[in-house]
Structure formats: structure tokens, C-alpha cells
CSV table of C-alpha atoms in Angstrom, one decimal:
chain,number,residue,atom,x,y,z
A,179,MET,CA,16.2,5.8,-19.0
A,180,GLU,CA,14.9,7.1,-22.4
A,181,THR,CA,11.2,5.5,-22.3
A,182,LEU,CA,10.6,7.1,-19.1
A,183,LYS,CA,11.8,10.4,-20.4
A,184,LYS,CA,9.3,10.2,-23.4
A,185,ARG,CA,7.0,9.4,-20.9
A,186,ILE,CA,7.3,12.2,-18.6
A,187,LEU,CA,7.9,14.6,-21.7
A,188,THR,CA,4.6,13.7,-22.8
A,189,GLU,CA,2.4,13.2,-19.9
A,190,GLY,CA,4.0,14.8,-16.8
A,191,LYS,CA,2.2,17.9,-16.1
A,192,VAL,CA,4.3,21.2,-14.3
A,193,ILE,CA,1.9,23.4,-12.5
A,194,GLY,CA,4.5,26.5,-11.6
A,195,SER,CA,8.0,25.6,-11.3
A,196,ASN,CA,8.1,23.4,-8.1
A,197,ILE,CA,5.3,20.3,-9.1
A,198,LEU,CA,5.6,17.4,-12.1
A,199,LYS,CA,2.5,15.6,-11.8
A,200,VAL,CA,3.7,12.3,-13.6
A,201,ASP,CA,-0.3,10.5,-12.3
A,202,SER,CA,-0.7,9.0,-15.6
A,203,PHE,CA,1.7,6.3,-15.1
A,204,LEU,CA,3.7,7.0,-11.9
A,205,ASN,CA,1.6,7.3,-8.7
A,206,HIS,CA,-2.3,7.4,-9.4
A,207,GLN,CA,-2.3,4.9,-12.4
A,208,ILE,CA,0.2,3.1,-12.8
A,209,ASP,CA,1.5,2.1,-16.5
A,210,VAL,CA,2.4,-1.2,-14.8
A,211,SER,CA,4.8,-2.4,-18.6
A,212,LEU,CA,6.7,0.8,-18.3
A,213,LEU,CA,7.5,-0.4,-14.4
A,214,ASN,CA,7.9,-3.1,-15.3
A,215,ASP,CA,11.5,-2.1,-17.8
A,216,ILE,CA,11.8,0.4,-14.6
A,217,GLY,CA,12.2,-2.2,-12.6
A,218,LEU,CA,14.6,-4.6,-15.2
A,219,GLU,CA,17.2,-0.9,-15.2
A,220,PHE,CA,17.0,-0.9,-11.8
A,221,ALA,CA,18.0,-4.7,-11.5
A,222,GLU,CA,20.2,-4.0,-14.2
A,223,LEU,CA,22.4,-0.9,-12.1
A,224,PHE,CA,22.3,-3.1,-9.1
A,225,LYS,CA,22.8,-6.6,-10.4
A,226,ASN,CA,26.7,-6.9,-8.3
A,227,GLU,CA,25.1,-5.3,-5.0
A,228,LYS,CA,23.6,-9.1,-3.6
A,229,ILE,CA,21.0,-7.0,-2.2
A,230,THR,CA,19.2,-9.4,0.4
A,231,LYS,CA,16.1,-6.7,1.0
A,232,ILE,CA,14.3,-3.5,-0.9
A,233,LEU,CA,13.3,-0.8,1.3
A,234,THR,CA,10.4,2.4,0.0
A,235,VAL,CA,7.8,4.6,1.7
A,236,GLU,CA,4.0,4.1,0.9
A,237,ALA,CA,2.5,4.0,-1.1
A,238,SER,CA,3.8,5.4,-4.9
A,239,GLY,CA,6.9,3.2,-3.8
A,240,ILE,CA,5.3,0.2,-3.2
A,241,ALA,CA,4.9,-0.8,-6.7
A,242,ILE,CA,8.6,0.3,-8.1
A,243,ALA,CA,9.9,-1.7,-5.2
A,244,CYS,CA,8.2,-4.9,-6.3
A,245,MET,CA,8.7,-4.8,-9.9
A,246,THR,CA,12.1,-4.0,-8.9
A,247,ALA,CA,12.8,-7.2,-6.6
A,248,ARG,CA,11.2,-9.7,-8.6
A,249,HIS,CA,14.4,-10.0,-10.5
A,250,PHE,CA,16.8,-9.9,-7.4
A,251,GLY,CA,14.4,-13.1,-5.7
A,252,VAL,CA,14.3,-10.5,-2.6
A,253,PRO,CA,11.6,-9.0,0.0
A,254,VAL,CA,10.3,-5.6,-0.4
A,255,ILE,CA,9.8,-3.8,3.3
A,256,PHE,CA,7.6,-0.9,3.2
A,257,ALA,CA,8.1,1.7,6.1
A,258,LYS,CA,3.9,2.8,7.1
A,259,LYS,CA,3.5,6.0,7.8
A,260,THR,CA,-0.1,5.9,9.9
A,261,ASP,CA,-0.3,4.7,13.4
A,262,SER,CA,-2.1,1.1,13.1
A,263,ALA,CA,-3.8,-1.0,15.8
A,264,ASN,CA,-2.0,-4.2,14.2
A,265,GLN,CA,1.3,-2.6,14.5
A,266,ASP,CA,4.4,-4.3,16.3
A,267,THR,CA,5.8,-2.0,19.2
A,268,GLU,CA,9.3,-2.9,18.9
A,269,VAL,CA,10.0,-0.5,15.2
A,270,TYR,CA,12.7,1.3,13.9
A,271,GLN,CA,11.0,4.5,13.0
A,272,SER,CA,12.4,8.4,11.6
A,273,GLU,CA,10.2,11.5,11.5
A,274,VAL,CA,9.5,12.6,7.3
A,275,TYR,CA,8.8,16.3,6.4
A,276,SER,CA,6.7,16.6,3.8
A,277,PHE,CA,6.6,19.6,1.8
A,278,THR,CA,3.4,18.0,-0.6
A,279,ARG,CA,1.7,17.6,2.7
A,280,GLN,CA,3.1,20.1,5.1
A,281,LYS,CA,3.0,18.3,7.7
A,282,SER,CA,5.6,15.9,9.5
A,283,PHE,CA,5.3,12.1,10.1
A,284,LYS,CA,6.9,9.4,11.4
A,285,ILE,CA,7.9,6.6,8.8
A,286,ARG,CA,8.3,2.6,10.2
A,287,ILE,CA,9.8,-0.6,9.8
A,288,SER,CA,9.3,-3.7,12.4
A,289,LYS,CA,12.8,-4.4,14.0
A,290,LYS,CA,11.6,-7.9,12.9
A,291,TYR,CA,12.9,-7.0,9.4
A,292,LEU,CA,15.7,-5.7,9.4
A,293,THR,CA,18.7,-7.1,10.7
A,294,ALA,CA,22.2,-5.7,10.7
A,295,ALA,CA,23.1,-8.7,8.3
A,296,ASP,CA,21.2,-7.1,5.7
A,297,ARG,CA,22.5,-5.6,2.5
A,298,VAL,CA,19.3,-2.6,1.7
A,299,LEU,CA,18.4,-0.7,-2.2
A,300,ILE,CA,16.1,1.9,-1.5
A,301,LEU,CA,13.8,3.2,-4.4
A,302,ASP,CA,11.1,5.4,-4.8
A,303,ASP,CA,9.7,7.5,-7.3
A,304,PHE,CA,10.5,11.0,-6.5
A,305,LEU,CA,13.1,12.4,-4.5
A,306,ALA,CA,13.3,16.3,-4.2
A,307,ALA,CA,14.3,17.3,-0.9
A,308,GLY,CA,15.0,13.9,-0.2
A,309,LYS,CA,13.2,13.9,3.1
A,310,ALA,CA,11.9,10.2,2.6
A,311,VAL,CA,14.6,8.9,1.3
A,312,ASN,CA,17.0,9.8,4.2
A,313,GLY,CA,14.2,8.4,6.8
A,314,LEU,CA,14.5,5.2,5.4
A,315,ILE,CA,18.4,5.7,5.3
A,316,ASP,CA,17.9,6.7,9.1
A,317,ILE,CA,16.6,3.1,9.6
A,318,ALA,CA,19.1,0.9,7.9
A,319,GLY,CA,21.5,2.7,10.1
A,320,GLN,CA,19.1,1.7,13.1
A,321,ALA,CA,18.8,-1.9,11.8
A,322,GLY,CA,23.3,-1.8,11.6
A,323,ALA,CA,21.9,-2.6,7.8
A,324,ALA,CA,24.3,-1.7,4.6
A,325,LEU,CA,23.2,0.8,2.4
A,326,VAL,CA,24.0,-0.8,-1.4
A,327,GLY,CA,22.8,2.6,-2.8
A,328,VAL,CA,19.3,3.8,-3.7
A,329,GLY,CA,17.5,3.7,-6.6
A,330,ILE,CA,14.8,7.3,-7.9
A,331,VAL,CA,12.5,7.1,-10.8
A,332,ILE,CA,12.2,10.7,-11.2
A,333,GLU,CA,14.9,13.2,-9.2
A,334,LYS,CA,14.0,16.9,-9.1
A,335,GLY,CA,17.9,17.6,-9.7
A,336,PHE,CA,17.3,21.5,-9.0
A,337,GLN,CA,16.4,20.9,-5.4
A,338,PRO,CA,19.1,19.7,-2.3
A,339,GLY,CA,18.2,15.6,-2.1
A,340,GLY,CA,20.3,14.5,-5.2
A,341,ARG,CA,23.1,16.7,-4.1
A,342,ASN,CA,23.5,15.6,-0.4
A,343,LEU,CA,23.5,11.9,-1.2
A,344,ARG,CA,26.2,12.0,-3.4
A,345,ALA,CA,28.2,14.5,-1.4
A,346,ARG,CA,27.3,11.6,1.7
A,347,GLY,CA,29.2,9.2,-0.5
A,348,ILE,CA,25.8,7.2,-0.8
A,349,ARG,CA,25.1,5.7,-5.0
A,350,LEU,CA,22.3,7.1,-6.1
A,351,GLU,CA,21.1,6.0,-9.6
A,352,SER,CA,18.1,8.5,-11.0
A,353,LEU,CA,16.5,7.4,-14.4
A,354,ALA,CA,15.4,11.2,-14.9
A,355,ILE,CA,16.9,14.1,-13.7
A,356,VAL,CA,14.4,17.2,-14.2
A,357,ASP,CA,17.1,20.2,-13.8
A,358,GLY,CA,14.3,22.5,-14.0
A,359,MET,CA,10.7,23.8,-15.1
A,360,GLU,CA,10.0,26.5,-17.5
A,361,ASP,CA,7.0,28.2,-18.9
A,362,GLY,CA,5.3,24.3,-18.6
A,363,ARG,CA,8.2,22.6,-19.9
A,364,VAL,CA,10.6,19.8,-18.6
A,365,ILE,CA,14.3,20.5,-18.8
A,366,PHE,CA,16.1,16.7,-18.2
A,367,ARG,CA,19.7,17.2,-17.2
B,287,MET,CA,-4.7,-21.5,-2.7
B,288,GLU,CA,-2.7,-23.9,-0.8
B,289,THR,CA,0.5,-21.8,-1.0
B,290,LEU,CA,-1.0,-18.8,0.8
B,291,LYS,CA,-3.3,-21.3,3.4
B,292,LYS,CA,0.0,-23.3,4.0
B,293,ARG,CA,2.0,-19.1,4.5
B,294,ILE,CA,-0.8,-18.2,7.0
B,295,LEU,CA,-0.7,-20.8,9.2
B,296,THR,CA,3.2,-20.8,10.4
B,297,GLU,CA,3.4,-17.1,9.3
B,298,GLY,CA,0.4,-15.4,10.7
B,299,LYS,CA,-0.3,-14.0,14.0
B,300,VAL,CA,-3.9,-14.6,15.5
B,301,ILE,CA,-4.3,-12.0,18.4
B,302,GLY,CA,-7.6,-12.3,19.7
B,303,SER,CA,-10.6,-13.0,18.1
B,304,ASN,CA,-10.4,-10.7,14.9
B,305,ILE,CA,-6.9,-9.4,14.5
B,306,LEU,CA,-4.5,-11.7,11.7
B,307,LYS,CA,-1.2,-9.8,11.5
B,308,VAL,CA,0.1,-11.5,8.0
B,309,ASP,CA,3.0,-8.8,7.7
B,310,SER,CA,5.8,-10.8,7.5
B,311,PHE,CA,4.7,-11.8,3.9
B,312,LEU,CA,1.7,-9.4,2.3
B,313,ASN,CA,1.7,-6.0,3.7
B,314,HIS,CA,4.4,-4.9,5.6
B,315,GLN,CA,7.7,-7.4,4.5
B,316,ILE,CA,6.0,-8.3,1.0
B,317,ASP,CA,7.3,-12.0,-0.7
B,318,VAL,CA,6.8,-11.0,-4.4
B,319,SER,CA,7.5,-14.8,-5.3
B,320,LEU,CA,4.2,-15.3,-2.9
B,321,LEU,CA,2.7,-12.4,-5.1
B,322,ASN,CA,3.8,-13.6,-8.0
B,323,ASP,CA,1.6,-16.3,-7.5
B,324,ILE,CA,-0.6,-14.7,-6.2
B,325,GLY,CA,-1.6,-12.6,-9.7
B,326,LEU,CA,-1.3,-15.6,-11.4
B,327,GLU,CA,-3.7,-17.2,-9.5
B,328,PHE,CA,-6.0,-13.9,-10.0
B,329,ALA,CA,-5.3,-13.8,-14.4
B,330,GLU,CA,-5.8,-17.3,-14.7
B,331,LEU,CA,-9.7,-17.2,-13.0
B,332,PHE,CA,-10.3,-13.5,-14.2
B,333,LYS,CA,-9.2,-14.5,-17.9
B,334,ASN,CA,-12.5,-14.4,-19.7
B,335,GLU,CA,-13.5,-10.9,-18.4
B,336,LYS,CA,-12.1,-8.9,-20.9
B,337,ILE,CA,-11.0,-6.1,-17.8
B,338,THR,CA,-9.3,-2.7,-18.9
B,339,LYS,CA,-8.1,-1.3,-15.6
B,340,ILE,CA,-7.4,-2.9,-11.7
B,341,LEU,CA,-8.9,-0.8,-8.9
B,342,THR,CA,-6.7,-0.9,-5.2
B,343,VAL,CA,-6.9,1.5,-2.6
B,344,GLU,CA,-3.1,2.5,-1.2
B,345,ALA,CA,-1.6,0.6,0.3
B,346,SER,CA,-1.0,-3.0,0.5
B,347,GLY,CA,-3.5,-3.6,-2.8
B,348,ILE,CA,-1.1,-1.4,-4.8
B,349,ALA,CA,1.7,-4.6,-4.8
B,350,ILE,CA,-1.0,-7.7,-5.9
B,351,ALA,CA,-3.0,-4.9,-8.4
B,352,CYS,CA,0.7,-5.1,-9.8
B,353,MET,CA,1.4,-8.4,-10.2
B,354,THR,CA,-1.3,-9.1,-11.2
B,355,ALA,CA,-2.2,-6.1,-13.9
B,356,ARG,CA,1.2,-7.7,-15.5
B,357,HIS,CA,0.0,-10.8,-16.7
B,358,PHE,CA,-3.6,-8.9,-18.4
B,359,GLY,CA,-1.1,-6.2,-19.6
B,360,VAL,CA,-3.6,-3.4,-18.0
B,361,PRO,CA,-3.0,-0.4,-15.7
B,362,VAL,CA,-3.5,-0.3,-12.0
B,363,ILE,CA,-5.7,2.6,-10.6
B,364,PHE,CA,-4.8,3.3,-6.5
B,365,ALA,CA,-7.1,5.5,-4.7
B,366,LYS,CA,-5.6,7.8,-2.5
B,367,LYS,CA,-6.6,7.9,1.4
B,368,THR,CA,-4.7,11.4,1.8
B,369,ASP,CA,-5.0,14.9,0.7
B,370,SER,CA,-2.4,15.8,-1.0
B,371,ALA,CA,-1.0,20.0,-2.9
B,372,ASN,CA,-1.0,17.6,-6.4
B,373,GLN,CA,-4.1,15.8,-6.8
B,374,ASP,CA,-6.7,16.8,-9.4
B,375,THR,CA,-9.5,18.5,-8.3
B,376,GLU,CA,-11.8,16.2,-10.8
B,377,VAL,CA,-12.3,12.9,-8.5
B,378,TYR,CA,-14.5,10.4,-8.0
B,379,GLN,CA,-14.9,9.8,-4.4
B,380,SER,CA,-16.0,7.4,-1.2
B,381,GLU,CA,-16.0,7.8,2.4
B,382,VAL,CA,-14.3,4.2,4.1
B,383,TYR,CA,-14.6,3.9,7.2
B,384,SER,CA,-11.1,2.2,9.1
B,385,PHE,CA,-12.0,-0.3,11.4
B,386,THR,CA,-8.5,-1.2,12.2
B,387,ARG,CA,-7.6,2.9,12.6
B,388,GLN,CA,-10.9,3.7,13.8
B,389,LYS,CA,-11.7,6.7,11.7
B,390,SER,CA,-13.3,7.7,8.7
B,391,PHE,CA,-11.1,9.0,5.5
B,392,LYS,CA,-12.3,9.9,1.9
B,393,ILE,CA,-10.8,7.3,-1.4
B,394,ARG,CA,-10.4,9.5,-4.1
B,395,ILE,CA,-9.9,8.3,-8.1
B,396,SER,CA,-9.0,11.8,-10.8
B,397,LYS,CA,-11.5,11.4,-13.1
B,398,LYS,CA,-9.0,11.3,-16.1
B,399,TYR,CA,-8.6,7.7,-15.7
B,400,LEU,CA,-11.9,5.9,-15.4
B,401,THR,CA,-15.0,5.7,-17.7
B,402,ALA,CA,-17.7,4.4,-18.6
B,403,ALA,CA,-16.0,2.3,-21.0
B,404,ASP,CA,-13.9,0.8,-18.6
B,405,ARG,CA,-14.1,-2.8,-17.4
B,406,VAL,CA,-12.8,-3.6,-14.1
B,407,LEU,CA,-11.5,-5.6,-11.6
B,408,ILE,CA,-10.8,-4.9,-7.8
B,409,LEU,CA,-8.2,-6.5,-5.3
B,410,ASP,CA,-7.2,-5.7,-1.9
B,411,ASP,CA,-5.6,-8.3,0.5
B,412,PHE,CA,-7.9,-8.1,3.6
B,413,LEU,CA,-12.2,-8.4,3.0
B,414,ALA,CA,-13.7,-7.9,6.5
B,415,ALA,CA,-16.7,-5.6,6.8
B,416,GLY,CA,-16.3,-4.9,3.3
B,417,LYS,CA,-15.6,-0.7,3.7
B,418,ALA,CA,-12.5,-0.1,1.3
B,419,VAL,CA,-13.7,-2.7,-1.5
B,420,ASN,CA,-17.2,-0.7,-1.5
B,421,GLY,CA,-16.4,2.5,-1.6
B,422,LEU,CA,-13.8,0.9,-4.6
B,423,ILE,CA,-17.2,-0.3,-6.3
B,424,ASP,CA,-19.1,2.5,-5.6
B,425,ILE,CA,-16.3,5.1,-7.3
B,426,ALA,CA,-16.4,2.3,-10.3
B,427,GLY,CA,-20.2,2.9,-10.0
B,428,GLN,CA,-19.7,6.6,-10.6
B,429,ALA,CA,-17.7,6.3,-13.1
B,430,GLY,CA,-20.3,4.1,-15.1
B,431,ALA,CA,-17.3,1.5,-15.6
B,432,ALA,CA,-18.2,-2.4,-15.7
B,433,LEU,CA,-17.5,-4.3,-12.2
B,434,VAL,CA,-16.1,-7.5,-13.1
B,435,GLY,CA,-15.4,-8.6,-9.3
B,436,VAL,CA,-13.4,-8.3,-6.6
B,437,GLY,CA,-10.3,-10.1,-6.0
B,438,ILE,CA,-9.5,-10.8,-1.8
B,439,VAL,CA,-6.3,-12.3,-0.4
B,440,ILE,CA,-7.8,-13.3,2.7
B,441,GLU,CA,-11.4,-12.6,3.2
B,442,LYS,CA,-12.4,-12.6,7.1
B,443,GLY,CA,-15.2,-15.1,6.0
B,444,PHE,CA,-16.6,-14.3,9.7
B,445,GLN,CA,-17.3,-10.6,8.7
B,446,PRO,CA,-19.6,-9.4,6.5
B,447,GLY,CA,-18.0,-8.0,3.5
B,448,GLY,CA,-18.2,-11.2,1.7
B,449,ARG,CA,-21.7,-12.2,2.6
B,450,ASN,CA,-23.3,-8.5,0.9
B,451,LEU,CA,-20.8,-8.8,-1.6
B,452,ARG,CA,-21.8,-12.0,-2.9
B,453,ALA,CA,-25.5,-11.3,-1.7
B,454,ARG,CA,-25.7,-8.3,-4.2
B,455,GLY,CA,-24.6,-10.7,-7.1
B,456,ILE,CA,-21.1,-9.5,-7.2
B,457,ARG,CA,-18.1,-12.0,-8.5
B,458,LEU,CA,-16.1,-12.6,-5.9
B,459,GLU,CA,-12.5,-14.6,-5.5
B,460,SER,CA,-11.2,-15.2,-1.9
B,461,LEU,CA,-7.9,-16.8,-2.4
B,462,ALA,CA,-8.7,-17.9,1.6
B,463,ILE,CA,-11.4,-17.5,3.3
B,464,VAL,CA,-10.7,-17.5,7.2
B,465,ASP,CA,-13.7,-18.3,9.4
B,466,GLY,CA,-12.6,-18.3,12.9
B,467,MET,CA,-9.1,-17.6,15.1
B,468,GLU,CA,-9.9,-19.3,18.2
B,469,ASP,CA,-7.0,-19.5,20.4
B,470,GLY,CA,-4.0,-19.0,18.3
B,471,ARG,CA,-6.1,-21.2,15.8
B,472,VAL,CA,-6.5,-19.8,12.0
B,473,ILE,CA,-9.8,-22.0,10.6
B,474,PHE,CA,-10.0,-22.1,6.7
B,475,ARG,CA,-13.6,-22.6,4.8
């Protein structure tokens, strides 16, 4: 997606060889106009898949999921990362390790909102090692839902998450794939 | 907002005298079509305010903020609750106590994205004691930004958050105000 790649090149900040900061438009400040284009792109890519639910994980994935779900007319479900007094006790859950935060946490979705009748699209902002997406796939599997595919805004192609999903035969659509970051520069696939 | 009140009456779950669960359409599963109507309502209410930024806090606020920001053509900034290796060190921050989670946490917004030139609308899903909204108002004040108002989907009118904001002369628009919950029933103002 060319408009996205242009934004990454002009506004993305490369830190070391692994961190790509895009918090001016994607995951702190959100350019809703760009997200609208992103939502349209995912809608076009998955239009024939009879999707019934879009799954993501809090927090940055929520914006992307909502701006995409509009075009399908389906609900978003976002997995919760934190314990809350208000949460259902009947949940599907999966353990996720975050390299950014250097700790494991559980993600949870209430059993009420995901069933074997669902056709699920998983969306997230970044795919690196793939831990969060794998947690969501695990949860969709626990519910017996059909996984239609995974849509990612920025895939770090030099980390194994994308490769592993493709090797499992899962349809993965990444709008931008970064194959390397050298001397502060982003190299797209 | 009548469609919202109807959804609260038909799908909201009252637990005790204080907890109103609306996770079938607002803060776990998200009905994007309802959120679209909510965004339109906020857009109409604040249309003359020359808003430049919409502020919220992760996670549930993000969906509401994005679906509203579309109509203003302005960016969303969501305050982060968690430490991250990727976060800027130059941040405005405020301490927030969560009754749901029974602990204090810091919310942060990078100084790059909020300035004295901004006219800010704060949006969130719930207003109860008002701790999260007060944290966002504090941050907007630190940046010297003008606070245009606060938009809330569900205000718990029997808790002091809304009363305190109105007493400070802050424009508060709550799409549904719940004045009490008795025997599992919701009573609107």
C-alpha cells in the first residue's frame, strides 16, 4: 500500500535494528484518514470471505479493526490484556509474550462473543515474532471458529511471525513488509 | 441518544448497584454501526468548536474516538497506560486511580502531539468518578491546549465525575446518563 509506505518513510523513526516507531500516525496519534484507507484496503482484500467477526487485541489494533469492520458490517471483538472486576469468568484465553514489554500476559475473549459459526478475520498493527496474532488464532481455534485470514498493517519481514503463518497455510495480508532497517533507513520487501 | 439507551436496556447487565456491563456492544465486542451513530452524535454536538485533536485513553475509548474523528477530519491521540520500550521520554503524564482495577496507573501522551495551538475534545466510554477524564484534562492543561469539552457515551450520574466537571464549567455531553441501578434495572436521567 503506497500511501502507507510513504508515511513510514517520511515519519517512521528507526531505533537500532529492530524498533520502528510510527506513533505519529498509527499507534499513539492516529491519522484517521490513513486508517480509513487501510480499512478500505483490508475490505477489498477479504471481500469474498463472508467474514462475521473481526478479532484484534487492545490497544492499537482497535482503531484498525473498527475502521475495517465498517465496510463488512460486522462487530469487532478486542481481546483484553488486563484483569478487570467486570470481566466474564467464561473466557477463551491464551498466553502471549511481549518482546516490547519483556513479559508474558494473558489475552481473553468472552465465550459469549465467538462461536463455531463465526468466520474470523484477525487484524493488528504490527507483526513481528507473531505472539499476539498466534494468541488470537489459538482463541479462534478454541471457539471452533473458521480463521479466514490475518491482516497486518506493518510486518517486520526479518522476524519469523509472517514466515511461520504462511508456512502454516494461513492467509496473511500485510500492507507493508519491512525487510530490514539499516542506518536509520527502512527497506521494504 | 435513544438508540444507545435502548441497547443499554436490552443488553446491559447490571451487577450489584454499581457495575453496568455493556461488553456486547461497547467495550469488548464493539457494534461498529452503533459507534458510527455515536460518532455522528458527537460530531453534531461539537461541530462549531474548531476541534484540532481528539484525546482519549486506551483501550475502549479508541474506537469511540476514531469513529468520531472521521467527521472532524482530525487525528486521535490515545494516552498510553503502560510502559513500553518504544515510548518517548518527553511526555505529559498524569496519575489515574482505577476503581475497576483498584490501583493507580500513569497515563502518558508524547509532548510532540499536543501543543498550545490545539483545541481538544476528550472522549471516553464511561464517566463514573471521573479519574481518567481528569487525567486527560490535566494533560491537556500541561500542554496549554484549549479544552473544548468532554464527550461520554455512558455517564454514571450517581457518581461524582459528571457533577464535578459541570461544577468546573467544563462542557460535558453524555449520550446516556444512568441515575441509578436497582434490582438489575437501569434508571436513566
